[in-house]
GROMACS .gro file of C-alpha atoms in nm:
model
   81
    1MET     CA    1  14.428   5.540  -4.810
    2ASN     CA    2  14.298   5.690  -4.486
    3ILE     CA    3  13.934   5.586  -4.432
    4LYS     CA    4  13.734   5.672  -4.119
    5PHE     CA    5  13.414   5.507  -3.996
    6ALA     CA    6  13.113   5.730  -3.929
    7ARG     CA    7  13.110   5.881  -3.582
    8THR     CA    8  12.845   5.759  -3.341
    9GLU     CA    9  12.836   6.080  -3.135
   10ILE     CA   10  12.839   6.437  -3.271
   11ASN     CA   11  13.133   6.549  -3.055
   12GLN     CA   12  13.329   6.226  -3.098
   13LYS     CA   13  13.616   6.191  -3.345
   14PRO     CA   14  13.574   5.926  -3.615
   15LYS     CA   15  13.767   5.600  -3.580
   16LYS     CA   16  14.008   5.487  -3.849
   17ALA     CA   17  13.910   5.188  -4.058
   18GLU     CA   18  14.169   4.923  -4.137
   19LEU     CA   19  14.152   4.783  -4.488
   20ALA     CA   20  14.234   4.432  -4.363
   21LYS     CA   21  13.931   4.431  -4.130
   22ILE     CA   22  13.704   4.560  -4.407
   23GLU     CA   23  13.830   4.287  -4.640
   24ALA     CA   24  13.775   4.022  -4.372
   25SER     CA   25  13.413   4.135  -4.325
   26VAL     CA   26  13.351   4.125  -4.699
   27GLU     CA   27  13.498   3.776  -4.734
   28LYS     CA   28  13.299   3.650  -4.435
   29GLU     CA   29  12.958   3.762  -4.565
   30ASP     CA   30  12.803   3.792  -4.910
   31SER     CA   31  12.686   4.150  -4.861
   32VAL     CA   32  12.822   4.414  -4.621
   33VAL     CA   33  12.719   4.775  -4.555
   34PHE     CA   34  12.963   5.026  -4.402
   35TYR     CA   35  12.908   5.384  -4.296
   36PHE     CA   36  13.202   5.621  -4.337
   37ASP     CA   37  13.248   5.970  -4.198
   38ARG     CA   38  13.208   6.293  -4.393
   39GLU     CA   39  13.574   6.375  -4.321
   40ASN     CA   40  13.682   6.113  -4.576
   41SER     CA   41  13.798   6.253  -4.905
   42HIS     CA   42  13.605   6.145  -5.211
   43LYS     CA   43  13.938   6.042  -5.363
   44ASP     CA   44  14.002   5.791  -5.081
   45LEU     CA   45  13.656   5.642  -5.121
   46LEU     CA   46  13.712   5.605  -5.496
   47GLU     CA   47  14.042   5.427  -5.421
   48LEU     CA   48  13.850   5.191  -5.192
   49GLN     CA   49  13.602   5.132  -5.474
   50ASP     CA   50  13.881   5.055  -5.720
   51HIS     CA   51  14.039   4.816  -5.470
   52PHE     CA   52  13.724   4.605  -5.428
   53GLU     CA   53  13.618   4.620  -5.793
   54ALA     CA   54  13.964   4.490  -5.889
   55LYS     CA   55  13.886   4.186  -5.670
   56GLY     CA   56  13.558   4.128  -5.858
   57LYS     CA   57  13.325   4.276  -5.595
   58SER     CA   58  13.032   4.511  -5.661
   59PHE     CA   59  13.066   4.846  -5.484
   60TYR     CA   60  12.780   5.092  -5.430
   61MET     CA   61  12.833   5.428  -5.258
   62SER     CA   62  12.586   5.703  -5.167
   63GLU     CA   63  12.559   6.002  -4.934
   64VAL     CA   64  12.314   5.970  -4.646
   65LYS     CA   65  12.181   6.295  -4.500
   66TYR     CA   66  12.077   6.276  -4.134
   67GLY     CA   67  12.006   6.645  -4.066
   68LEU     CA   68  11.915   6.972  -4.232
   69SER     CA   69  12.264   7.122  -4.227
   70ASP     CA   70  12.493   7.077  -4.529
   71ASN     CA   71  12.759   6.904  -4.318
   72GLU     CA   72  12.523   6.648  -4.163
   73TYR     CA   73  12.587   6.352  -4.388
   74MET     CA   74  12.784   6.029  -4.408
   75TYR     CA   75  12.877   5.788  -4.683
   76GLN     CA   76  12.703   5.454  -4.713
   77VAL     CA   77  12.906   5.185  -4.888
   78HIS     CA   78  12.754   4.852  -4.986
   79ILE     CA   79  12.997   4.582  -5.101
   80VAL     CA   80  12.858   4.264  -5.258
   81ASN     CA   81  13.049   3.945  -5.345
   0.00000   0.00000   0.00000
């Protein structure tokens, strides 16, 4: 699974997300929202969903458009204990 966080600058490359750090954030708080880059494959995000749902967490994912172009979007993931 190769997940990347959403880029903060248009010309910047997205940073890789480590599953261990995501899990630590979820365990630390009851509800966590992450933003992932458009370069992520839908398959990888579904694997992430399966991973957290297998642990009994609720997982909500949606696309967030931030511009008029078709490639100006990111994924919003909300994980709830």
